[in-house]
Coordinates of C-alpha atoms in Angstrom, one line a residue:
Chain G
M1 CA 35.9 -169.7 -61.0
T2 CA 38.1 -172.4 -62.3
P3 CA 36.7 -175.6 -63.9
A4 CA 38.2 -177.7 -61.2
T5 CA 36.3 -175.8 -58.5
A6 CA 33.1 -176.0 -60.5
S7 CA 33.6 -179.8 -60.8
E8 CA 34.0 -180.2 -57.1
R9 CA 30.4 -178.8 -56.7
I10 CA 28.9 -181.6 -58.8
G11 CA 26.7 -184.0 -56.9
R12 CA 25.0 -184.2 -53.5
T13 CA 25.9 -182.2 -50.4
R14 CA 26.5 -184.0 -47.1
E15 CA 22.9 -183.2 -46.1
Q16 CA 21.6 -184.5 -49.5
M17 CA 23.6 -187.7 -49.1
A18 CA 22.1 -188.3 -45.7
E19 CA 18.6 -187.6 -47.1
R20 CA 19.2 -190.0 -49.9
L21 CA 20.3 -192.8 -47.6
A22 CA 17.4 -192.2 -45.2
Q23 CA 15.0 -193.2 -48.0
D24 CA 16.4 -196.7 -47.8
I25 CA 15.8 -197.3 -44.1
A26 CA 12.8 -199.5 -43.6
D27 CA 10.0 -198.8 -41.2
G28 CA 10.5 -200.6 -37.9
S29 CA 14.3 -200.8 -38.2
Y30 CA 16.8 -200.8 -35.3
V31 CA 19.6 -198.6 -36.6
N32 CA 23.0 -197.6 -35.3
L33 CA 24.4 -194.3 -36.8
G34 CA 28.1 -193.6 -36.7
I35 CA 29.7 -190.2 -36.0
G36 CA 29.8 -187.5 -38.6
I37 CA 27.7 -187.6 -41.8
P38 CA 25.8 -190.7 -40.5
E39 CA 24.4 -188.6 -37.7
L40 CA 22.6 -186.4 -40.2
V41 CA 20.6 -189.4 -41.5
A42 CA 18.1 -189.4 -38.6
K43 CA 16.4 -186.2 -39.5
Y44 CA 15.6 -187.3 -43.1
V45 CA 13.8 -190.6 -42.4
P46 CA 10.5 -190.3 -44.2
V47 CA 7.5 -189.4 -42.2
G48 CA 5.4 -192.4 -41.3
R49 CA 8.4 -194.7 -40.7
E50 CA 9.4 -195.5 -37.1
V51 CA 13.1 -196.2 -36.6
V52 CA 14.6 -197.0 -33.2
Y53 CA 18.2 -195.7 -32.9
H54 CA 20.8 -197.7 -31.0
T55 CA 23.8 -196.0 -29.5
E56 CA 26.4 -198.5 -28.4
N57 CA 27.2 -196.8 -25.1
G58 CA 23.9 -198.2 -23.9
L59 CA 20.7 -196.7 -25.2
L60 CA 17.9 -197.8 -27.6
G61 CA 15.4 -195.2 -28.5
M62 CA 17.8 -192.3 -28.7
G63 CA 16.2 -189.0 -29.5
P64 CA 17.5 -185.7 -30.8
S65 CA 19.8 -183.3 -28.9
P66 CA 18.2 -181.7 -25.8
A67 CA 17.2 -178.1 -25.6
E68 CA 20.0 -175.9 -24.4
G69 CA 20.1 -175.9 -20.6
S70 CA 18.6 -179.4 -20.2
E71 CA 21.6 -181.4 -21.1
D72 CA 22.4 -184.4 -18.8
P73 CA 26.0 -185.4 -18.6
E74 CA 24.9 -189.0 -18.1
L75 CA 22.7 -189.1 -21.1
I76 CA 25.0 -189.1 -24.1
N77 CA 25.6 -191.0 -27.4
A78 CA 28.6 -192.9 -28.7
G79 CA 30.1 -189.6 -29.9
K80 CA 29.8 -188.3 -26.3
R81 CA 27.3 -185.7 -27.3
H82 CA 24.2 -185.0 -25.2
V83 CA 21.0 -186.7 -26.5
T84 CA 17.5 -187.5 -25.3
V85 CA 15.6 -190.7 -24.9
N86 CA 12.3 -191.3 -26.8
P87 CA 9.2 -192.9 -25.3
G88 CA 9.8 -196.7 -25.5
G89 CA 13.5 -196.3 -25.0
S90 CA 15.7 -198.4 -22.8
F91 CA 19.1 -198.4 -21.1
F92 CA 21.5 -201.3 -20.8
H93 CA 25.1 -202.1 -20.0
H94 CA 27.9 -202.4 -22.5
A95 CA 28.0 -206.2 -22.7
D96 CA 24.3 -206.3 -23.6
S97 CA 24.7 -203.4 -26.0
F98 CA 27.4 -205.2 -27.9
A99 CA 25.4 -208.5 -27.8
M100 CA 22.8 -206.5 -29.8
I101 CA 25.5 -205.6 -32.3
R102 CA 27.5 -208.8 -32.3
G103 CA 24.5 -211.1 -32.0
G104 CA 23.0 -209.7 -35.2
H105 CA 20.1 -207.9 -33.6
I106 CA 20.7 -204.5 -35.1
D107 CA 19.2 -204.2 -38.6
L108 CA 21.4 -201.5 -40.1
C109 CA 24.5 -199.5 -39.3
V110 CA 25.7 -196.4 -41.2
L111 CA 29.4 -195.6 -41.0
G112 CA 31.9 -193.2 -42.5
A113 CA 34.8 -194.6 -44.5
L114 CA 38.4 -193.9 -45.4
Q115 CA 38.5 -196.6 -48.0
I116 CA 36.1 -199.2 -49.4
A117 CA 37.3 -202.0 -51.5
A118 CA 35.5 -203.6 -54.4
N119 CA 35.0 -206.8 -52.3
G120 CA 33.4 -204.8 -49.5
D121 CA 36.4 -204.5 -47.2
L122 CA 36.3 -201.4 -45.1
A123 CA 39.0 -199.2 -43.6
N124 CA 37.7 -196.5 -41.4
W125 CA 39.6 -196.5 -38.1
S126 CA 43.2 -195.7 -38.8
T127 CA 45.4 -194.2 -41.5
G128 CA 48.3 -196.2 -40.0
A129 CA 50.2 -193.0 -39.4
P130 CA 53.1 -193.9 -37.1
D131 CA 52.6 -191.1 -34.6
A132 CA 48.8 -191.5 -34.3
I133 CA 47.2 -192.8 -31.1
P134 CA 45.4 -195.9 -32.1
A135 CA 41.7 -195.9 -31.3
V136 CA 39.1 -198.2 -32.6
G137 CA 35.9 -197.9 -30.5
G138 CA 33.0 -200.1 -31.7
A139 CA 33.6 -199.9 -35.5
M140 CA 35.0 -203.5 -35.8
D141 CA 32.1 -204.9 -33.8
L142 CA 29.5 -203.0 -35.8
V143 CA 30.7 -204.1 -39.2
A144 CA 31.2 -207.7 -38.1
G145 CA 27.8 -208.1 -36.4
V146 CA 25.1 -205.8 -37.8
K147 CA 22.9 -207.3 -40.5
K148 CA 23.4 -204.6 -43.1
V149 CA 26.2 -202.0 -43.3
F150 CA 25.9 -198.8 -45.3
A151 CA 28.9 -196.5 -45.8
I152 CA 28.3 -192.8 -46.4
T153 CA 31.3 -190.8 -47.6
Q154 CA 32.6 -188.3 -50.1
H155 CA 33.5 -190.2 -53.3
T156 CA 37.1 -189.0 -53.2
T157 CA 39.5 -187.7 -50.6
K158 CA 40.2 -183.9 -50.2
T159 CA 43.1 -184.3 -52.6
G160 CA 41.0 -186.1 -55.2
E161 CA 42.1 -189.7 -54.5
P162 CA 39.5 -192.4 -54.9
K163 CA 38.0 -193.8 -51.7
L164 CA 36.5 -196.7 -53.6
V165 CA 39.5 -198.8 -54.4
P166 CA 40.6 -202.2 -55.7
A167 CA 42.0 -203.1 -52.2
C168 CA 42.3 -201.0 -49.1
T169 CA 45.8 -199.8 -48.2
Y170 CA 44.8 -198.5 -44.8
P171 CA 44.4 -200.9 -41.8
L172 CA 41.2 -202.8 -42.2
T173 CA 38.1 -202.5 -40.0
G174 CA 36.5 -205.6 -41.5
L175 CA 36.5 -208.0 -44.4
G176 CA 33.8 -207.9 -47.0
V177 CA 31.4 -206.0 -44.7
I178 CA 30.0 -203.2 -46.7
D179 CA 26.7 -203.7 -48.5
R180 CA 26.1 -200.3 -50.1
V181 CA 27.9 -197.0 -50.5
Y182 CA 26.3 -193.5 -50.6
T183 CA 28.6 -190.8 -51.9
D184 CA 28.2 -187.3 -53.2
L185 CA 28.3 -188.7 -56.8
A186 CA 26.4 -192.0 -56.7
V187 CA 24.8 -194.9 -54.8
I188 CA 26.9 -198.0 -55.4
D189 CA 26.3 -201.6 -54.3
I190 CA 29.0 -204.1 -53.4
T191 CA 28.3 -207.2 -55.4
P192 CA 30.2 -210.5 -55.9
D193 CA 31.4 -208.9 -59.2
G194 CA 32.6 -205.7 -57.5
F195 CA 31.2 -202.1 -57.5
R196 CA 27.8 -201.9 -59.2
L197 CA 26.1 -198.5 -59.8
V198 CA 22.6 -198.2 -58.3
E199 CA 22.0 -194.6 -59.3
L200 CA 23.9 -191.5 -60.2
S201 CA 23.4 -188.3 -58.2
P202 CA 21.4 -185.7 -60.1
G203 CA 23.5 -184.0 -62.8
V204 CA 26.3 -186.6 -62.6
E205 CA 27.4 -188.8 -65.5
F206 CA 28.6 -192.3 -65.4
G207 CA 32.0 -191.6 -66.9
Y208 CA 32.6 -188.9 -64.3
V209 CA 32.0 -191.3 -61.5
Q210 CA 34.1 -194.1 -63.1
E211 CA 37.0 -191.7 -63.5
R212 CA 36.9 -191.1 -59.7
T213 CA 36.5 -194.7 -58.7
G214 CA 39.6 -196.8 -58.3
A215 CA 38.1 -200.0 -59.6
P216 CA 35.7 -200.9 -62.4
L217 CA 32.1 -199.6 -61.9
L218 CA 29.5 -201.9 -63.3
Q219 CA 26.4 -200.5 -65.0
P220 CA 23.1 -201.0 -63.0
Chain C
M1 CA 25.1 -209.3 9.1
I2 CA 25.9 -208.1 5.7
D3 CA 26.8 -204.4 5.4
K4 CA 29.0 -203.5 2.5
R5 CA 29.2 -199.8 3.4
V6 CA 32.5 -198.1 3.8
G7 CA 32.9 -194.6 5.2
S8 CA 34.7 -192.8 2.5
P9 CA 36.3 -193.2 -1.0
S10 CA 39.7 -193.3 0.6
E11 CA 38.7 -196.2 2.9
A12 CA 37.2 -197.9 -0.1
V13 CA 40.5 -198.0 -2.0
A14 CA 42.8 -198.3 0.9
D15 CA 44.1 -201.8 0.0
V16 CA 44.8 -201.3 -3.7
F17 CA 48.3 -202.6 -4.1
D18 CA 51.2 -201.8 -6.5
G19 CA 50.9 -203.7 -9.7
A20 CA 47.1 -204.2 -9.4
T21 CA 44.8 -204.5 -12.4
I22 CA 41.9 -202.0 -12.0
M23 CA 38.7 -201.8 -14.1
V24 CA 37.4 -198.3 -14.2
G25 CA 33.8 -197.8 -15.3
G26 CA 32.6 -195.0 -17.6
F27 CA 32.2 -194.0 -21.2
G28 CA 33.6 -190.6 -21.5
E29 CA 32.5 -188.8 -18.3
A30 CA 29.2 -190.7 -18.1
G31 CA 29.8 -193.2 -15.2
S32 CA 33.3 -192.2 -14.5
P33 CA 33.9 -192.7 -10.8
V34 CA 35.9 -189.5 -10.3
E35 CA 35.8 -189.5 -6.5
L36 CA 37.1 -193.1 -6.2
I37 CA 39.9 -192.3 -8.8
H38 CA 40.9 -189.2 -6.8
A39 CA 41.0 -191.3 -3.7
L40 CA 43.2 -193.8 -5.5
I41 CA 45.6 -191.0 -6.5
D42 CA 45.8 -189.9 -2.8
Q43 CA 46.4 -193.6 -1.8
G44 CA 49.5 -193.9 -4.0
A45 CA 49.3 -197.3 -5.5
T46 CA 51.4 -197.4 -8.7
D47 CA 52.4 -199.6 -11.6
L48 CA 48.7 -200.2 -12.2
T49 CA 47.1 -201.8 -15.3
V50 CA 43.8 -199.9 -16.0
V51 CA 41.0 -201.5 -18.0
S52 CA 38.7 -198.7 -19.2
N53 CA 37.0 -197.6 -22.4
N54 CA 38.7 -194.2 -22.6
T55 CA 41.6 -192.6 -20.9
G56 CA 40.0 -189.5 -19.4
S57 CA 40.0 -185.9 -20.3
G58 CA 41.7 -182.8 -19.0
E59 CA 43.8 -183.4 -15.8
V60 CA 41.1 -184.8 -13.5
G61 CA 39.8 -188.3 -12.8
L62 CA 41.4 -191.0 -14.9
A63 CA 43.6 -188.6 -16.8
A64 CA 44.9 -187.3 -13.5
L65 CA 45.8 -190.9 -12.4
L66 CA 47.7 -191.3 -15.6
K67 CA 49.3 -187.9 -15.3
A68 CA 50.5 -188.9 -11.8
G69 CA 52.5 -191.7 -13.4
R70 CA 50.6 -194.5 -11.6
V71 CA 49.5 -196.4 -14.7
S72 CA 52.0 -198.6 -16.6
K73 CA 49.4 -200.1 -19.0
V74 CA 45.9 -199.3 -20.3
V75 CA 43.5 -201.8 -21.9
C76 CA 41.2 -199.6 -23.8
S77 CA 39.1 -199.2 -27.0
F78 CA 39.3 -195.5 -27.6
P79 CA 42.2 -193.8 -25.8
R80 CA 41.7 -190.4 -27.2
T81 CA 38.8 -188.0 -27.0
A82 CA 38.2 -184.3 -27.0
N83 CA 40.4 -182.7 -24.2
S84 CA 42.4 -185.9 -23.9
T85 CA 46.1 -184.9 -23.9
V86 CA 47.6 -186.8 -21.0
F87 CA 47.5 -190.3 -22.4
P88 CA 48.7 -189.4 -25.9
E89 CA 51.8 -187.7 -24.3
L90 CA 52.5 -190.7 -22.1
Y91 CA 52.0 -193.2 -25.0
R92 CA 54.3 -191.3 -27.4
A93 CA 56.9 -191.0 -24.6
G94 CA 56.7 -194.8 -24.2
K95 CA 55.7 -194.4 -20.5
T96 CA 52.3 -196.1 -20.7
K97 CA 51.6 -199.2 -22.8
L98 CA 48.4 -199.7 -24.7
E99 CA 46.5 -202.8 -25.4
L100 CA 43.9 -201.7 -28.0
V101 CA 40.7 -203.7 -27.9
P102 CA 37.5 -203.3 -30.0
Q103 CA 34.8 -201.9 -27.7
G104 CA 32.5 -204.9 -28.0
T105 CA 35.3 -207.3 -27.5
L106 CA 36.4 -205.3 -24.5
A107 CA 32.9 -205.5 -23.0
E108 CA 32.6 -209.2 -23.8
R109 CA 36.1 -210.1 -22.5
I110 CA 35.1 -208.4 -19.2
R111 CA 31.7 -210.2 -19.1
A112 CA 33.4 -213.5 -19.9
G113 CA 35.9 -212.9 -17.1
G114 CA 33.0 -212.3 -14.7
A115 CA 31.2 -215.4 -15.9
G116 CA 34.1 -217.9 -15.6
I117 CA 34.7 -218.1 -19.3
P118 CA 38.4 -218.1 -20.0
A119 CA 38.1 -217.4 -23.7
F120 CA 35.6 -217.2 -26.6
Y121 CA 35.5 -216.8 -30.4
T122 CA 34.3 -213.7 -32.1
A123 CA 34.0 -212.4 -35.7
T124 CA 35.0 -208.9 -34.6
A125 CA 38.4 -207.8 -35.9
V126 CA 38.9 -210.8 -38.2
G127 CA 41.3 -209.8 -41.0
T128 CA 42.4 -206.6 -39.2
P129 CA 45.7 -205.7 -37.4
L130 CA 43.9 -206.4 -34.1
A131 CA 43.6 -210.1 -35.0
E132 CA 47.4 -210.5 -35.4
G133 CA 48.8 -213.4 -33.3
K134 CA 45.3 -214.6 -32.3
E135 CA 44.1 -218.1 -32.9
Q136 CA 41.6 -218.3 -35.7
R137 CA 39.0 -220.9 -36.3
T138 CA 36.1 -221.5 -38.7
F139 CA 32.6 -222.2 -37.5
D140 CA 29.8 -222.8 -40.1
G141 CA 32.0 -221.4 -42.8
R142 CA 32.8 -218.2 -41.1
E143 CA 36.1 -217.1 -39.5
F144 CA 36.5 -216.2 -35.9
I145 CA 39.3 -215.2 -33.6
L146 CA 40.0 -216.3 -30.0
E147 CA 39.7 -213.6 -27.3
H148 CA 40.5 -214.1 -23.7
G149 CA 38.3 -213.2 -20.7
L150 CA 39.5 -210.3 -18.6
R151 CA 39.6 -210.1 -14.8
A152 CA 40.8 -207.5 -12.4
D153 CA 41.8 -207.1 -8.8
F154 CA 39.5 -204.1 -8.3
A155 CA 36.7 -202.4 -10.1
L156 CA 35.8 -198.7 -9.6
V157 CA 32.2 -198.1 -10.6
K158 CA 29.8 -195.1 -10.3
A159 CA 26.1 -195.8 -9.7
K160 CA 22.9 -194.0 -8.8
S161 CA 21.8 -196.0 -5.7
A162 CA 22.9 -199.1 -3.8
D163 CA 21.7 -200.9 -0.8
T164 CA 23.8 -202.2 2.0
H165 CA 23.9 -205.7 0.4
G166 CA 25.4 -204.1 -2.7
N167 CA 22.4 -204.3 -5.0
T168 CA 22.9 -201.5 -7.4
I169 CA 21.1 -199.4 -10.0
Y170 CA 22.6 -196.9 -12.4
N171 CA 21.7 -193.6 -14.1
K172 CA 20.9 -193.6 -17.9
T173 CA 24.0 -194.1 -20.1
A174 CA 26.3 -194.0 -17.1
R175 CA 25.6 -197.7 -16.6
N176 CA 27.9 -198.6 -19.5
F177 CA 30.8 -200.8 -18.2
G178 CA 29.7 -200.9 -14.5
P179 CA 27.8 -204.2 -14.4
P180 CA 30.3 -206.3 -16.3
M181 CA 33.3 -204.8 -14.5
A182 CA 31.7 -205.5 -11.1
M183 CA 31.3 -209.1 -12.1
A184 CA 34.9 -209.4 -13.4
S185 CA 36.8 -208.0 -10.4
N186 CA 37.8 -209.6 -7.1
V187 CA 36.8 -206.4 -5.2
A188 CA 34.1 -204.4 -6.8
I189 CA 33.8 -200.9 -5.3
V190 CA 30.7 -198.8 -6.0
Q191 CA 30.3 -195.1 -5.4
A192 CA 26.6 -194.3 -5.2
E193 CA 24.7 -191.1 -4.7
Q194 CA 22.6 -192.8 -2.0
I195 CA 22.9 -196.0 0.0
V196 CA 19.6 -197.4 1.3
E197 CA 18.6 -200.2 3.6
P198 CA 17.8 -203.7 2.1
G199 CA 14.4 -203.5 0.5
G200 CA 15.0 -199.9 -0.4
I201 CA 15.5 -200.9 -4.1
D202 CA 12.8 -202.9 -5.8
P203 CA 14.3 -206.4 -6.5
E204 CA 12.7 -206.2 -10.0
I205 CA 14.9 -203.3 -11.0
V206 CA 18.2 -204.2 -9.5
V207 CA 20.9 -204.1 -12.2
S208 CA 23.9 -205.4 -10.4
P209 CA 22.9 -208.0 -7.8
G210 CA 24.7 -207.5 -4.6
I211 CA 26.7 -210.7 -4.9
F212 CA 28.9 -208.9 -7.5
I213 CA 29.5 -205.9 -5.3
D214 CA 32.0 -205.9 -2.4
R215 CA 32.0 -202.3 -1.1
V216 CA 29.6 -199.4 -1.4
V217 CA 30.5 -195.8 -0.5
E218 CA 28.1 -192.8 -0.6
V219 CA 29.1 -189.9 -2.7
A220 CA 26.0 -187.8 -2.6
S221 CA 26.9 -185.1 -5.1
P222 CA 29.5 -186.5 -7.5
V223 CA 31.4 -184.0 -9.6
H224 CA 31.0 -183.9 -13.3
E225 CA 34.3 -184.4 -15.2
S226 CA 33.3 -182.0 -18.0
E227 CA 32.6 -179.2 -15.5
L228 CA 36.0 -179.7 -13.9
V229 CA 37.7 -179.8 -17.3
A230 CA 35.9 -176.7 -18.4
A231 CA 37.1 -174.9 -15.3
G232 CA 40.7 -176.0 -15.9
A233 CA 40.8 -178.1 -12.7
T234 CA 43.6 -180.4 -12.0
Y235 CA 44.0 -183.2 -9.3
P236 CA 45.6 -183.3 -6.8

C-alpha cells in the first residue's frame, strides 16, 4: 500500500460524515435533505429528537423507503425515489412547497457541493461543461430561502483538488449562502473572516486539512 | 348546466393548435398525464412550447411528444433524469430550445400567472448565471431579481378524482404542479381516475376549485410511465 492510498483513508467515511452532521440537527426542526450523502443524514438523528423532513416535490413528514413490493409511483421524493409518509405528514402543490422554502419556513437544508468559497458562495449545480445538459432543480431556491444551509462533501475532488476555495470557478448556485461545511476531514464554519475550523475528524491534524483547503483556515 | 366532462382524451385535446404553449403537470412520473400527452401526439399539433418540470423518460409520455418533433421549446427546471435520452439529443442537435428556470421560480411564475401577477421579485438565483439579463433591485438591504409570471394556452393535469364542475383532488406527491398549472392556463384539462357528481367530493378537501378547471376526462386506470419505460414501450 502506498502512502498516498493510506492518506486517502484518513478521516470520516460518508456514513460517519452524515452521522456527525445529524448531531447538529435540533429537535423539532423542519429539514430538507438533498440527494446523495445528505440523504444518509436522516438515519443518524439522535433518538429523542423529532425531525420533520420536507421534500420539495410536495411532502412534509417524509418517511423511509417502503418495503419491497409496496412502492407507490405517486409517493416519491425529490430524487424520484419511492418513500413513505409518516403520521402527521401532509401533501401540497409545488407553489406551496416552494413558499415553504423561499418564505423561510424550512429550518435547515443539507446539500452536496462542487465548490464552497470562503465567503459562503456555493457551486453545486453545474461544472459549466459545454456539452452538459443544464439542470438546476430546486438548489437555487433552497440556498436562497432556507434559514440555515449545511454542505456535506468530501474535502477534495477525486483528483485531490480543494473543494473549499477562495472563490468558486464553477457557475454559482447562490451567494454567501453556506453556514457550515461537513467534510471527511473536518467541520468548518463560514464566518465573516472566512473558513474557521470547528473540529477536526478523529485522527486528522490541522496542517493536513489546511494543505487541502484552498483558502486560509482559521483556528477554532 | 355545468358539466365539464368530455368523452375521451382525444376529445379533450382536439383544439390544441400549432404554436400553443402547454403546461404539463408531473414531477418525474408522479402526476404525468400520460394519456392526455399520447392523445396530443395523435392529434398532431406542433411547434409547441412545453412548460414542465422535467422532460420525460424513455420514449413514452412527454419524452414521446418531444421525440415526435412537436416541441420547439421547453421551459423546465430539470430536463434530464434517469432514462431521459430524448431531450438531451434534441437539445444537443439544436432542435429544441431550453429555458432553464429554478424549480421554485418555475412554480411561482406559474402561480403568479394564474393569479394575475405579471412579475415578482425573488432572491432565488441572484448572482448566478440564471440571473443574467434580469432586472435587479434591493429591498431591505437584500438583492432580488425580477421574474415574470407564466401563462399557457392549455394545461394537461393528472388527478385522482374530479366532479363535473371541475373540483379536483390529487394523489399524494402526484399533486405537484397540477394546481398552479390549472390556474395559469386558458384551458385546463384534467384526467382523473373517476369523475363524480357535484357533492361527490367534500368541499373541505377540494384542492383545485372547479373555476380553474375547464375539462375533465375519465381515465380510470392510468398507465405508470416507469412500467412502460421498463417494458421498453414507445409511443405511438
